[in-house]
XYZ file of C-alpha atoms in Angstrom:
253
model
C 0.000 0.000 0.000
C 2.842 2.370 0.865
C 4.409 1.776 -2.548
C 1.090 2.485 -4.256
C 0.731 5.731 -2.281
C 4.176 6.923 -3.356
C 3.427 6.072 -6.994
C 0.158 8.002 -6.837
C 1.911 11.015 -5.335
C 4.575 10.939 -8.060
C 1.911 10.735 -10.772
C 0.033 13.604 -9.129
C 3.138 15.788 -8.995
C 3.956 14.952 -12.618
C 0.457 15.841 -13.773
C 0.524 19.107 -11.832
C 3.922 19.956 -13.322
C 2.680 19.326 -16.849
C -0.521 21.293 -16.349
C 1.250 24.255 -14.735
C 3.814 24.349 -17.525
C 1.053 24.738 -20.081
C 1.173 23.593 -23.709
C 4.480 23.257 -25.531
C 5.459 26.543 -27.210
C 4.872 26.751 -30.918
C 7.157 28.652 -33.283
C 6.005 32.237 -33.599
C 4.963 33.921 -36.817
C 8.123 36.042 -36.622
C 10.300 32.917 -36.558
C 8.485 31.519 -39.587
C 8.811 34.815 -41.439
C 12.527 34.968 -40.644
C 13.016 31.415 -41.917
C 11.199 32.246 -45.166
C 13.367 35.353 -45.583
C 16.536 33.326 -44.993
C 15.534 30.696 -47.537
C 14.498 33.246 -50.161
C 17.696 35.281 -49.736
C 19.847 32.153 -49.915
C 18.178 31.013 -53.142
C 18.561 34.475 -54.673
C 22.230 34.464 -53.703
C 22.757 31.025 -55.239
C 21.210 32.165 -58.521
C 23.452 35.226 -58.491
C 26.815 33.605 -57.777
C 26.502 29.937 -58.712
C 26.811 30.061 -62.493
C 29.101 27.639 -64.302
C 30.314 27.780 -67.907
C 29.135 24.995 -70.185
C 32.713 24.286 -71.259
C 34.841 24.108 -68.129
C 38.328 25.631 -68.453
C 41.138 23.196 -69.186
C 43.176 24.719 -66.355
C 40.410 23.961 -63.842
C 40.159 20.321 -64.910
C 43.943 19.980 -64.660
C 43.877 21.553 -61.197
C 41.228 19.016 -60.113
C 43.402 16.111 -61.265
C 46.508 17.554 -59.585
C 44.799 18.250 -56.263
C 43.182 14.816 -56.338
C 46.544 13.106 -56.885
C 48.219 15.099 -54.094
C 45.463 14.091 -51.679
C 45.758 10.455 -52.714
C 49.525 10.536 -52.089
C 49.112 12.327 -48.768
C 51.078 15.344 -49.979
C 50.448 19.016 -49.235
C 48.074 21.223 -51.262
C 45.505 18.470 -51.697
C 41.785 18.727 -50.998
C 41.046 20.565 -47.746
C 39.197 18.744 -44.986
C 37.285 21.860 -43.954
C 35.315 24.005 -46.401
C 34.069 27.449 -45.392
C 33.437 30.803 -47.024
C 36.332 33.261 -46.975
C 33.988 36.248 -47.347
C 33.503 38.824 -44.601
C 30.468 40.656 -46.014
C 27.198 39.457 -47.522
C 27.253 39.309 -51.309
C 23.592 40.260 -51.448
C 23.176 43.184 -49.050
C 26.730 43.974 -47.946
C 26.124 43.376 -44.231
C 28.711 41.630 -42.089
C 28.639 37.835 -42.052
C 28.535 35.832 -38.845
C 31.103 33.271 -37.763
C 31.441 29.932 -39.532
C 29.002 27.314 -38.265
C 27.558 24.002 -39.312
C 24.618 24.006 -41.687
C 21.344 24.773 -39.846
C 19.457 21.572 -39.149
C 22.607 19.460 -39.239
C 24.905 18.301 -36.478
C 28.539 17.337 -36.212
C 27.412 13.734 -36.500
C 26.159 14.328 -40.056
C 28.752 13.074 -42.511
C 29.716 15.102 -45.573
C 31.509 13.201 -48.324
C 34.069 14.306 -50.864
C 33.566 12.327 -54.067
C 36.420 12.428 -56.582
C 38.091 9.922 -58.875
C 40.955 9.088 -56.500
C 39.433 10.051 -53.152
C 35.863 8.769 -52.971
C 33.898 8.928 -49.717
C 36.483 11.059 -47.934
C 34.778 12.713 -44.954
C 34.991 16.518 -44.802
C 33.411 19.382 -42.864
C 31.313 22.006 -44.646
C 30.674 25.264 -42.792
C 28.385 28.184 -43.615
C 28.141 31.856 -42.676
C 24.825 33.657 -42.132
C 24.275 37.318 -42.991
C 23.869 39.361 -39.801
C 21.030 41.447 -41.271
C 17.654 39.993 -40.246
C 16.148 41.492 -43.385
C 18.472 39.287 -45.445
C 19.921 36.343 -43.448
C 21.368 34.828 -46.633
C 23.441 31.716 -46.025
C 26.906 31.766 -47.612
C 28.606 28.499 -48.445
C 32.179 27.801 -49.423
C 32.963 28.582 -53.066
C 33.773 24.968 -53.840
C 33.319 25.591 -57.575
C 36.580 27.553 -57.598
C 38.342 24.362 -56.524
C 36.479 22.260 -59.080
C 33.833 20.806 -56.758
C 30.042 21.015 -56.801
C 28.273 21.250 -53.456
C 25.113 19.153 -53.144
C 23.092 20.123 -50.066
C 26.240 20.304 -47.911
C 26.179 16.495 -47.983
C 28.327 15.659 -50.998
C 31.122 17.567 -52.719
C 31.523 15.959 -56.139
C 34.292 16.906 -58.550
C 33.172 18.641 -61.729
C 34.962 16.150 -63.979
C 32.662 13.407 -62.657
C 29.608 15.535 -63.468
C 30.987 16.086 -66.965
C 31.233 12.315 -67.329
C 27.588 12.016 -66.262
C 26.684 14.584 -68.930
C 28.408 12.631 -71.697
C 26.598 9.395 -70.835
C 23.302 11.251 -70.424
C 23.636 12.828 -73.869
C 24.257 9.363 -75.312
C 20.906 8.209 -73.986
C 21.907 6.404 -70.794
C 19.490 6.892 -67.873
C 21.253 9.168 -65.421
C 20.237 6.980 -62.476
C 21.994 3.981 -64.036
C 25.084 6.070 -64.766
C 25.322 7.254 -61.158
C 24.764 3.775 -59.767
C 27.485 2.307 -61.980
C 29.877 5.134 -61.158
C 29.555 4.486 -57.429
C 30.309 0.774 -57.776
C 33.915 1.274 -58.903
C 35.128 3.508 -56.039
C 33.245 1.299 -53.603
C 35.365 -1.635 -54.760
C 38.575 0.400 -54.366
C 37.953 1.601 -50.804
C 38.685 -0.169 -47.576
C 35.577 -1.766 -46.160
C 35.735 0.460 -43.078
C 35.552 3.645 -45.180
C 32.698 2.570 -47.454
C 29.297 4.056 -46.553
C 26.543 1.668 -45.543
C 23.990 0.452 -48.095
C 21.468 2.962 -46.775
C 23.981 5.796 -47.052
C 24.891 4.710 -50.583
C 21.244 4.931 -51.621
C 21.069 8.395 -50.077
C 24.223 9.459 -51.942
C 22.683 8.160 -55.185
C 19.605 10.321 -54.618
C 21.771 13.344 -53.832
C 23.836 12.853 -56.993
C 20.690 12.373 -59.076
C 19.214 15.683 -57.940
C 22.647 17.292 -57.827
C 23.327 16.483 -61.475
C 20.220 18.368 -62.582
C 21.166 21.244 -60.273
C 24.576 21.268 -61.953
C 22.971 21.509 -65.396
C 20.594 24.232 -64.201
C 23.562 26.200 -62.848
C 25.333 25.965 -66.196
C 25.192 28.762 -68.758
C 23.485 27.565 -71.906
C 22.642 28.668 -75.413
C 20.781 27.145 -78.345
C 23.963 25.437 -79.558
C 24.256 23.229 -76.486
C 20.646 22.253 -75.822
C 20.760 18.715 -74.480
C 18.262 15.962 -75.093
C 18.655 13.164 -72.585
C 17.983 10.620 -75.320
C 19.538 11.850 -78.535
C 22.205 14.263 -77.394
C 22.825 17.669 -78.892
C 21.023 19.356 -81.805
C 20.786 18.589 -84.656
C 20.774 14.925 -83.662
C 17.339 15.274 -82.069
C 14.436 13.912 -84.092
C 10.979 14.737 -82.797
C 8.211 12.168 -83.047
C 4.943 12.954 -84.771
C 2.892 12.338 -81.652
C 2.905 8.590 -82.026
C 4.482 7.131 -78.887
C 6.356 4.524 -80.937
C 8.111 7.245 -82.924
C 9.003 9.437 -79.960
C 11.930 9.333 -77.571
C 11.314 7.397 -74.387
C 13.620 6.771 -71.494
C 12.108 4.459 -68.916
C 14.228 3.977 -65.795
C-alpha cells in the first residue's frame, strides 16, 4: 500500500507539473517569417553567384586532377578537410557575415563526403556563414566551384569532372540513375571496407547525386547550340516524333 501511495503522489506531482507548464510553445509567426526570408535570400544568392560555364576551363580540370593526386599521395596542397566561405560581407546586401558554423538543421554527427576519382567517400566538414542582417539572413557556403567541386546540399562535394562524365553518358541516352549507380560501384570496390558508406547511405548518396546532377545543369550557362536531349544528345541529332508514342523518344528507368 505504501508503494502504491508513493506512486500516486509521483503521478500527481507529474500531472501538476505538466498542467502548470502549459502547452508546448509553438514557433512564432516572426520565426516563420525569418526562416522564409533566410531561404528566399539564400536562393537568390545562389542564382546570383553559382553560375558555371558549359565548357569548363582546361586549367580547372587539370587543377582538379593535380589536387586529387596530391590528396591520394598524402602530400600538401591536396583537398582541404574543412570548407568554409572566406567572405567577410554578404554578397547580397553587404552586411557583415557571422562566424562559420555548421549548416542549420545538421549536427557534427552528419557526414559530408568528398567524391572524386581518386578520393571517394572522404569525410569533410562544410561550414556556412549567415548574414547578420535579419532582413536578409542569406546563407553563404564555401565557393567549392573555384576548386572544381560542386556542393550538393552540404552532404556531398563531387568533382566537376565526374559531373561532366555524367553529362556525356546522359547525352548518349543512358538513364542518369543507371550512370550514377554504376559510377559508385567502382570507387566502392577500391575503398577499404571500413571507409565505405553503408547500403542505406549509398542509396542516399545516389539520390543526392541524381538531384545534384540536374542542379549542376541548371547552374550551367546555356545557349541554343548546347541544348541537351537526354535521349539523342545535342542538336541537330534530335528527331521529334509525330505524336505517335512509338516514334518518340522514351527513357524508362
